[in-house]
Short mmCIF file of C-alpha atoms in Angstrom, two decimals:
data_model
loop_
_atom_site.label_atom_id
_atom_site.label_comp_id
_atom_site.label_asym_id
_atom_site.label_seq_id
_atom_site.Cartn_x
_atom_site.Cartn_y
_atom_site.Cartn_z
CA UNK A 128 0.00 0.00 0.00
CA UNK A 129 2.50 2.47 1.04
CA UNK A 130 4.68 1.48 -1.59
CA UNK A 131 2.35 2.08 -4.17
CA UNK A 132 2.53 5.89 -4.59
CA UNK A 133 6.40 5.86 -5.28
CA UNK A 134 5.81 3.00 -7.96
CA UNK A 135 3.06 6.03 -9.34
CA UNK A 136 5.55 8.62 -8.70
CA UNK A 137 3.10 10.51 -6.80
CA UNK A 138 4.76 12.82 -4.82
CA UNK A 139 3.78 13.66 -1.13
CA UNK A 140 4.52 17.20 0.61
CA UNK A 141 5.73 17.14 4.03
CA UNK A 142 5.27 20.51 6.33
CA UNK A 143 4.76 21.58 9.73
CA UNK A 144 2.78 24.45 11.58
CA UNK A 145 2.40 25.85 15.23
CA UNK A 146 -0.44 25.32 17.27
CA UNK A 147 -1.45 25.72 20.30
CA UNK A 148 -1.05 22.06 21.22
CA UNK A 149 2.81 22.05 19.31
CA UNK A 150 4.04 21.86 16.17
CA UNK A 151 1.76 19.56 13.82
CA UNK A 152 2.76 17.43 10.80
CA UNK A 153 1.36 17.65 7.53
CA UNK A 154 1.39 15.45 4.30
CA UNK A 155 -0.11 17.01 1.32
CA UNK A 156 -1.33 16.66 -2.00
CA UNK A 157 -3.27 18.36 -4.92
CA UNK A 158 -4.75 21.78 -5.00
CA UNK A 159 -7.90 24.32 -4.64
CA UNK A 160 -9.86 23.41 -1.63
CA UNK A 161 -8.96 21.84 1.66
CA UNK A 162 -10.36 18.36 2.43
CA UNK A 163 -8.33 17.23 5.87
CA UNK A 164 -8.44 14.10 6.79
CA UNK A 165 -7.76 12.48 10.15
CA UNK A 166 -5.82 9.02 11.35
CA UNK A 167 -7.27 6.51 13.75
CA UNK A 168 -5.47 6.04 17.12
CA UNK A 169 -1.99 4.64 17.14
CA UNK A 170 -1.37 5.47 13.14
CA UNK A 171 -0.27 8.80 11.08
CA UNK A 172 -0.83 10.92 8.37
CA UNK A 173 0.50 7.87 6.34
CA UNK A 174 -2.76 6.16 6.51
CA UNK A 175 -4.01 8.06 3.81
CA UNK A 176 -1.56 7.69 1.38
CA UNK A 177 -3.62 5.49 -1.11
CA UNK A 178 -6.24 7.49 -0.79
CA UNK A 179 -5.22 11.03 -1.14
CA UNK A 180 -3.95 11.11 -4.66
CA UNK A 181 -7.17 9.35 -5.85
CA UNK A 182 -8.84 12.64 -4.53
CA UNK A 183 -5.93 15.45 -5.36
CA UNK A 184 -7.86 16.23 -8.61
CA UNK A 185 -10.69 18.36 -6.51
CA UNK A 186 -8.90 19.18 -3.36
CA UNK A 187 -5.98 19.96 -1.60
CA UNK A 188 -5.94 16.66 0.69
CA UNK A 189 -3.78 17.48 3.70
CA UNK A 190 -3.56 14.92 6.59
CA UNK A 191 -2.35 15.68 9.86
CA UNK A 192 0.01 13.48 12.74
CA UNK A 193 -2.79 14.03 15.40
CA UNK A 194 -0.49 15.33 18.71
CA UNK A 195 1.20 12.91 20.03
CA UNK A 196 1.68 10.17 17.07
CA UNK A 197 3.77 10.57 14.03
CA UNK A 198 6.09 13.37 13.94
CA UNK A 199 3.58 16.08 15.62
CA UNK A 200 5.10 17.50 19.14
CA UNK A 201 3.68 15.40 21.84
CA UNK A 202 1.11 17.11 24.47
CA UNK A 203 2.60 17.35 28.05
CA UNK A 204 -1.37 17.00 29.21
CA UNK A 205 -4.46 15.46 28.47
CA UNK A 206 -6.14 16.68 25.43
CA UNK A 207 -9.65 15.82 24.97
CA UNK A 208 -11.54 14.83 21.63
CA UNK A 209 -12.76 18.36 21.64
CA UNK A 210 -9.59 19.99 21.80
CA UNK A 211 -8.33 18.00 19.30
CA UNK A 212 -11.83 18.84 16.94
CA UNK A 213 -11.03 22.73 17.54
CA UNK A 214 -7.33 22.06 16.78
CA UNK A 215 -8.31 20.57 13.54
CA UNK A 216 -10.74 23.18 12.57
CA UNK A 217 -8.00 25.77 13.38
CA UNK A 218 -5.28 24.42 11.17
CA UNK A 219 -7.91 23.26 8.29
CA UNK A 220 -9.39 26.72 7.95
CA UNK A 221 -5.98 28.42 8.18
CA UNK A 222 -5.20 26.62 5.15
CA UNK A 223 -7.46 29.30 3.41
CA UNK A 224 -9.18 27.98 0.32
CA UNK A 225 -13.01 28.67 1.82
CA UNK A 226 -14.46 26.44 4.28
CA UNK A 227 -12.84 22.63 4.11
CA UNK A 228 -14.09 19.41 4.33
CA UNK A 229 -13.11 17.58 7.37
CA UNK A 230 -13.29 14.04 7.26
CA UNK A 231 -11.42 11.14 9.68
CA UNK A 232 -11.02 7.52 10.22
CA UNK A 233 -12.44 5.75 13.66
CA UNK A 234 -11.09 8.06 16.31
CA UNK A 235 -10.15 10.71 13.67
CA UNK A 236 -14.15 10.21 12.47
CA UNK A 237 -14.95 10.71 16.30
CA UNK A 238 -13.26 14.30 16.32
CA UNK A 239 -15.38 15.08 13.20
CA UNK A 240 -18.59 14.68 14.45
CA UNK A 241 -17.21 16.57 17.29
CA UNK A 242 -15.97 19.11 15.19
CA UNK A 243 -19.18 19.71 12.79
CA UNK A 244 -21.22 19.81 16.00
CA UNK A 245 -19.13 23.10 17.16
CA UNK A 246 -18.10 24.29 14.28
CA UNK A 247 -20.61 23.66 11.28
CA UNK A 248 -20.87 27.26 10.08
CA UNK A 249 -16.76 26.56 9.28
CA UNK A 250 -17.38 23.27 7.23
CA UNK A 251 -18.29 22.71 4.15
CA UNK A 252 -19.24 19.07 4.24
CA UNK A 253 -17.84 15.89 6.56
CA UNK A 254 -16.62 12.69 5.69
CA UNK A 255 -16.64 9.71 8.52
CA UNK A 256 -14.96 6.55 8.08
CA UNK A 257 -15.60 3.58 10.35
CA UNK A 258 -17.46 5.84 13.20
CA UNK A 259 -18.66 3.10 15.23
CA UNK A 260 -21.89 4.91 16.32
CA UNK A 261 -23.93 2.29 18.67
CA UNK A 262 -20.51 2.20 21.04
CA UNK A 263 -21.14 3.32 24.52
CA UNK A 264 -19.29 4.60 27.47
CA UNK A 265 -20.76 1.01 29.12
CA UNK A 266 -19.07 -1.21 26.29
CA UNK A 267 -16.00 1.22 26.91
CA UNK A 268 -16.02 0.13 30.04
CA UNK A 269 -16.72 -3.81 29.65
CA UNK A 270 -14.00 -3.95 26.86
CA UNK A 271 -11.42 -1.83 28.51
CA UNK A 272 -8.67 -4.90 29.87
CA UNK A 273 -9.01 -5.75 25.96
CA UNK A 274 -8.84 -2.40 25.04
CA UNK A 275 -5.58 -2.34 27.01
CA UNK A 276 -4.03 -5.82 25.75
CA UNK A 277 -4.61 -4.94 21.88
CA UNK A 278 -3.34 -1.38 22.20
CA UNK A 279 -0.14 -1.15 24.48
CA UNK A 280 1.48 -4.97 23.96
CA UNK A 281 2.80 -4.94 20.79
CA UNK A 282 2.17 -8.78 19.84
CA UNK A 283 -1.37 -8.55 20.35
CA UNK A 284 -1.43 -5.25 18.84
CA UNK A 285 0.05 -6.78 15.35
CA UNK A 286 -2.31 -9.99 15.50
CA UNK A 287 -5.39 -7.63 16.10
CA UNK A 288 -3.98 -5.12 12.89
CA UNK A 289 -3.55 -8.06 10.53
CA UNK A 290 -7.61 -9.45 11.36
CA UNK A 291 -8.80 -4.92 10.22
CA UNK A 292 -7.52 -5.48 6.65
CA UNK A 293 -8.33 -7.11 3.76
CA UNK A 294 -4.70 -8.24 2.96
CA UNK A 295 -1.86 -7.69 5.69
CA UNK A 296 1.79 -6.87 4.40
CA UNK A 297 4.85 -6.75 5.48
CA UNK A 298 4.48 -2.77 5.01
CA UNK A 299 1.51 -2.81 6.34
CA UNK A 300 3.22 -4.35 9.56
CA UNK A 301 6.12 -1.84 8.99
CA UNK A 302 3.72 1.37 8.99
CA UNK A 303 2.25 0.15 11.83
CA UNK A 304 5.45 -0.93 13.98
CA UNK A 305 6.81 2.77 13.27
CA UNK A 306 3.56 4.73 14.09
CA UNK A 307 3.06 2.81 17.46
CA UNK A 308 7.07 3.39 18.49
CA UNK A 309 6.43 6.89 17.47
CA UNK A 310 3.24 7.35 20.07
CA UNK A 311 3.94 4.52 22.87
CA UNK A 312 1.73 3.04 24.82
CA UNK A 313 0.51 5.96 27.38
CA UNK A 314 -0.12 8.58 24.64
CA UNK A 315 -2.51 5.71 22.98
CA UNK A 316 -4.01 5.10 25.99
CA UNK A 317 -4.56 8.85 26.43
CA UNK A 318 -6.78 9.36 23.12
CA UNK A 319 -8.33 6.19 23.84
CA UNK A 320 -9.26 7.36 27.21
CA UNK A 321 -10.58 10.45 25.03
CA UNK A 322 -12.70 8.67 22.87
CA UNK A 323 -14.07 6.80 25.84
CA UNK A 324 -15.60 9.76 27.36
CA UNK A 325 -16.61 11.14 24.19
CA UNK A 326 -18.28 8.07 22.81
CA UNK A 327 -21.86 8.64 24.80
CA UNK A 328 -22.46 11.96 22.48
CA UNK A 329 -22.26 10.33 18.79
CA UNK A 330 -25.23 10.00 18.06
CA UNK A 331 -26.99 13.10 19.43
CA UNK A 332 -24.82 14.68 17.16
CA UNK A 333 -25.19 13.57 14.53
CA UNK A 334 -28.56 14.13 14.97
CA UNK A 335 -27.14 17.06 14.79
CA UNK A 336 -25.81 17.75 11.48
CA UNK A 337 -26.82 20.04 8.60
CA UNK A 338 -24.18 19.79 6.29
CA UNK A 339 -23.64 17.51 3.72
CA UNK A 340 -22.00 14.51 5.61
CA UNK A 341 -21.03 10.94 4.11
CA UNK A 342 -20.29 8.10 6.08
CA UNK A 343 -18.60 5.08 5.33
CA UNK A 344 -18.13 1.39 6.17
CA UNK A 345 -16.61 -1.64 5.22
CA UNK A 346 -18.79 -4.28 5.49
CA UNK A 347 -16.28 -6.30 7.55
CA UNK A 348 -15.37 -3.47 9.73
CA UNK A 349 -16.14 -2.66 13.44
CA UNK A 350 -19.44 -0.67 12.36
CA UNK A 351 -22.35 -3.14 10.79
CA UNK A 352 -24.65 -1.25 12.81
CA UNK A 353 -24.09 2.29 11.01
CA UNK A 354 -26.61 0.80 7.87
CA UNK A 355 -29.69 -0.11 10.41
CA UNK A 356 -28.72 3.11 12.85
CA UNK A 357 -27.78 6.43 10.64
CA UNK A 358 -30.68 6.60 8.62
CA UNK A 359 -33.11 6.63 12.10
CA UNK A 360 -30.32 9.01 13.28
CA UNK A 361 -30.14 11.66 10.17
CA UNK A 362 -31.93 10.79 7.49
CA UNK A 363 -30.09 13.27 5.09
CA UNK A 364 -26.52 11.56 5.99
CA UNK A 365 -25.35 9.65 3.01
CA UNK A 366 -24.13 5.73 3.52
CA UNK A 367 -21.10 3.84 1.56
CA UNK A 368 -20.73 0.19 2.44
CA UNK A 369 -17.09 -0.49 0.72
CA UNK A 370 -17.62 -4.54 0.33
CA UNK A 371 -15.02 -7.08 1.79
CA UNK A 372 -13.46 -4.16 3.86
CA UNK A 373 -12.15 -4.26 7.59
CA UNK A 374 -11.94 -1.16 9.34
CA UNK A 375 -9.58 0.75 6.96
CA UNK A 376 -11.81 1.05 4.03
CA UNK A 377 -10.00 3.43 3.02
CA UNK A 378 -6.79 1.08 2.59
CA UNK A 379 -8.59 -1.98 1.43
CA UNK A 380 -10.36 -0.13 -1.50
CA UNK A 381 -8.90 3.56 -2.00
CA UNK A 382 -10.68 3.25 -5.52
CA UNK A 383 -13.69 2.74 -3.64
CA UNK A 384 -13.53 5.19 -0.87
CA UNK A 385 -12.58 7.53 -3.39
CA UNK A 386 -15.49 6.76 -5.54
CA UNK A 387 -18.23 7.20 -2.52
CA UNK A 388 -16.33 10.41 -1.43
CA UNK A 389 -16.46 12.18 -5.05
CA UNK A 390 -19.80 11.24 -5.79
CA UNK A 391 -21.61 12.19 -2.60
CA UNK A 392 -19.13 15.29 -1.42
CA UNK A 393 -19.62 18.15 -3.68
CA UNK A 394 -17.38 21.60 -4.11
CA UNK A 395 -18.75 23.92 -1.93
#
């Protein structure tokens, strides 16, 4: 997967800016306006390489190293998922280019509902990949010694990576060795402790939202519900089920994702 863009001779741009939260890492491609797209807990701004270029022909796709993972500064206190949503919104719309769309993957899908709920009049449209929207603070809470095991012991955290894909590689395994050095264990335990007490408020907002909004599954991922539940939710949010995907749609089938997200996101 990550090999892929070199053999295409696609070429990424790396930069930096300051926040309030540190310096934050960028990868970018394309131009005209922003969409900015957000990793899921314990990855970087590398899980979007496949699917970035498919998308550089409308927008500048920029995807961040959330604080703490990749080669963003690392936060020297708990940050909450609302912090992060405000961070995101800050950088994205100091990009310039009009109002973006903000879009993320499992946690990074969490801080865009969070986001669009505070900050709608600043979005154009969102994009939320593998939002698992029926989770609770109670499963949180019967699931947590898993939680731990998967996320902080680096054997089971491999095993449990190679069942979310549709094919595991050896760069696959790479990508994800790197990323996890880069955050250790407590900082992933921080934003997972984040998304813990964040997860009662999904779906009252999105209940919330009045801007265009797509979300997307695979139909092997860690969200079946999201077909039976969004509609009853917010009946104007738009559905892709990306078939024989695990919870990185978005690396099993970049064509795919890429496809929902042109079709159903328009310029604003």
């Amino acid at each position: 997967m990550f090999a892929d863009k070199y053999e295409r001779g696609i070429a990424m741009k790396d930069s930096f800016v300051s926040t309030s939260l540190g310096r934050v890492h960028l990868r970018t491609i394309g131009d005209g306006p922003i969409l900015f797209l957000m990793h899921s807990v314990g990855n970087s701004a590398f899980e979007f390489d496949a699917l970035a270029p498919l998308l550089a022909d409308r927008w500048q796709v920029v995807s961040w190293d959330m604080p703490g993972h990749g080669d963003s500064s690392r936060p020297s206190r708990f940050v909450s998922l609302t912090e992060f949503a405000d961070l995101a919104v800050e950088i994205a719309c100091g990009l310039g280019h009009g109002k973006p769309v903000l879009g993320g993957s499992s946690v990074g899908a969490a801080i865009t509902i969070n986001a669009v709920e505070r900050h709608a009049d600043r979005l154009s449209a969102i994009v939320s990949i593998e939002l698992p929207i029926s989770r609770t603070g109670e499963w949180w809470e019967r699931n947590w010694l898993t939680v731990e095991t998967i996320t902080t012991l680096d054997d089971e955290a491999e095993k449990f990576g190679n069942g979310r894909y549709r094919k595991w590689s050896p760069a696959l395994a790479t990508r994800q060795r790197i990323d996890r050095a880069k955050v250790g264990p407590h900082q992933l335990m921080q934003v997972l402790w984040a998304g813990r007490e964040d997860t009662d408020a999904y779906q009252r907002r999105i209940r919330s939202i009045r801007i265009p909004s797509l979300f997307i599954v695979g139909d092997k991922g860690d969200a079946p519900e999201t077909e039976e539940i969004l509609a009853t939710l917010n009946p104007n949010a738009k559905l892709a089920t990306i078939e024989d995907a695990g919870h990185f749609p978005h690396s099993d089938d970049p064509a795919g994702v890429a496809a929902a997200i042109l079709s159903e996101i328009a310029l604003s």
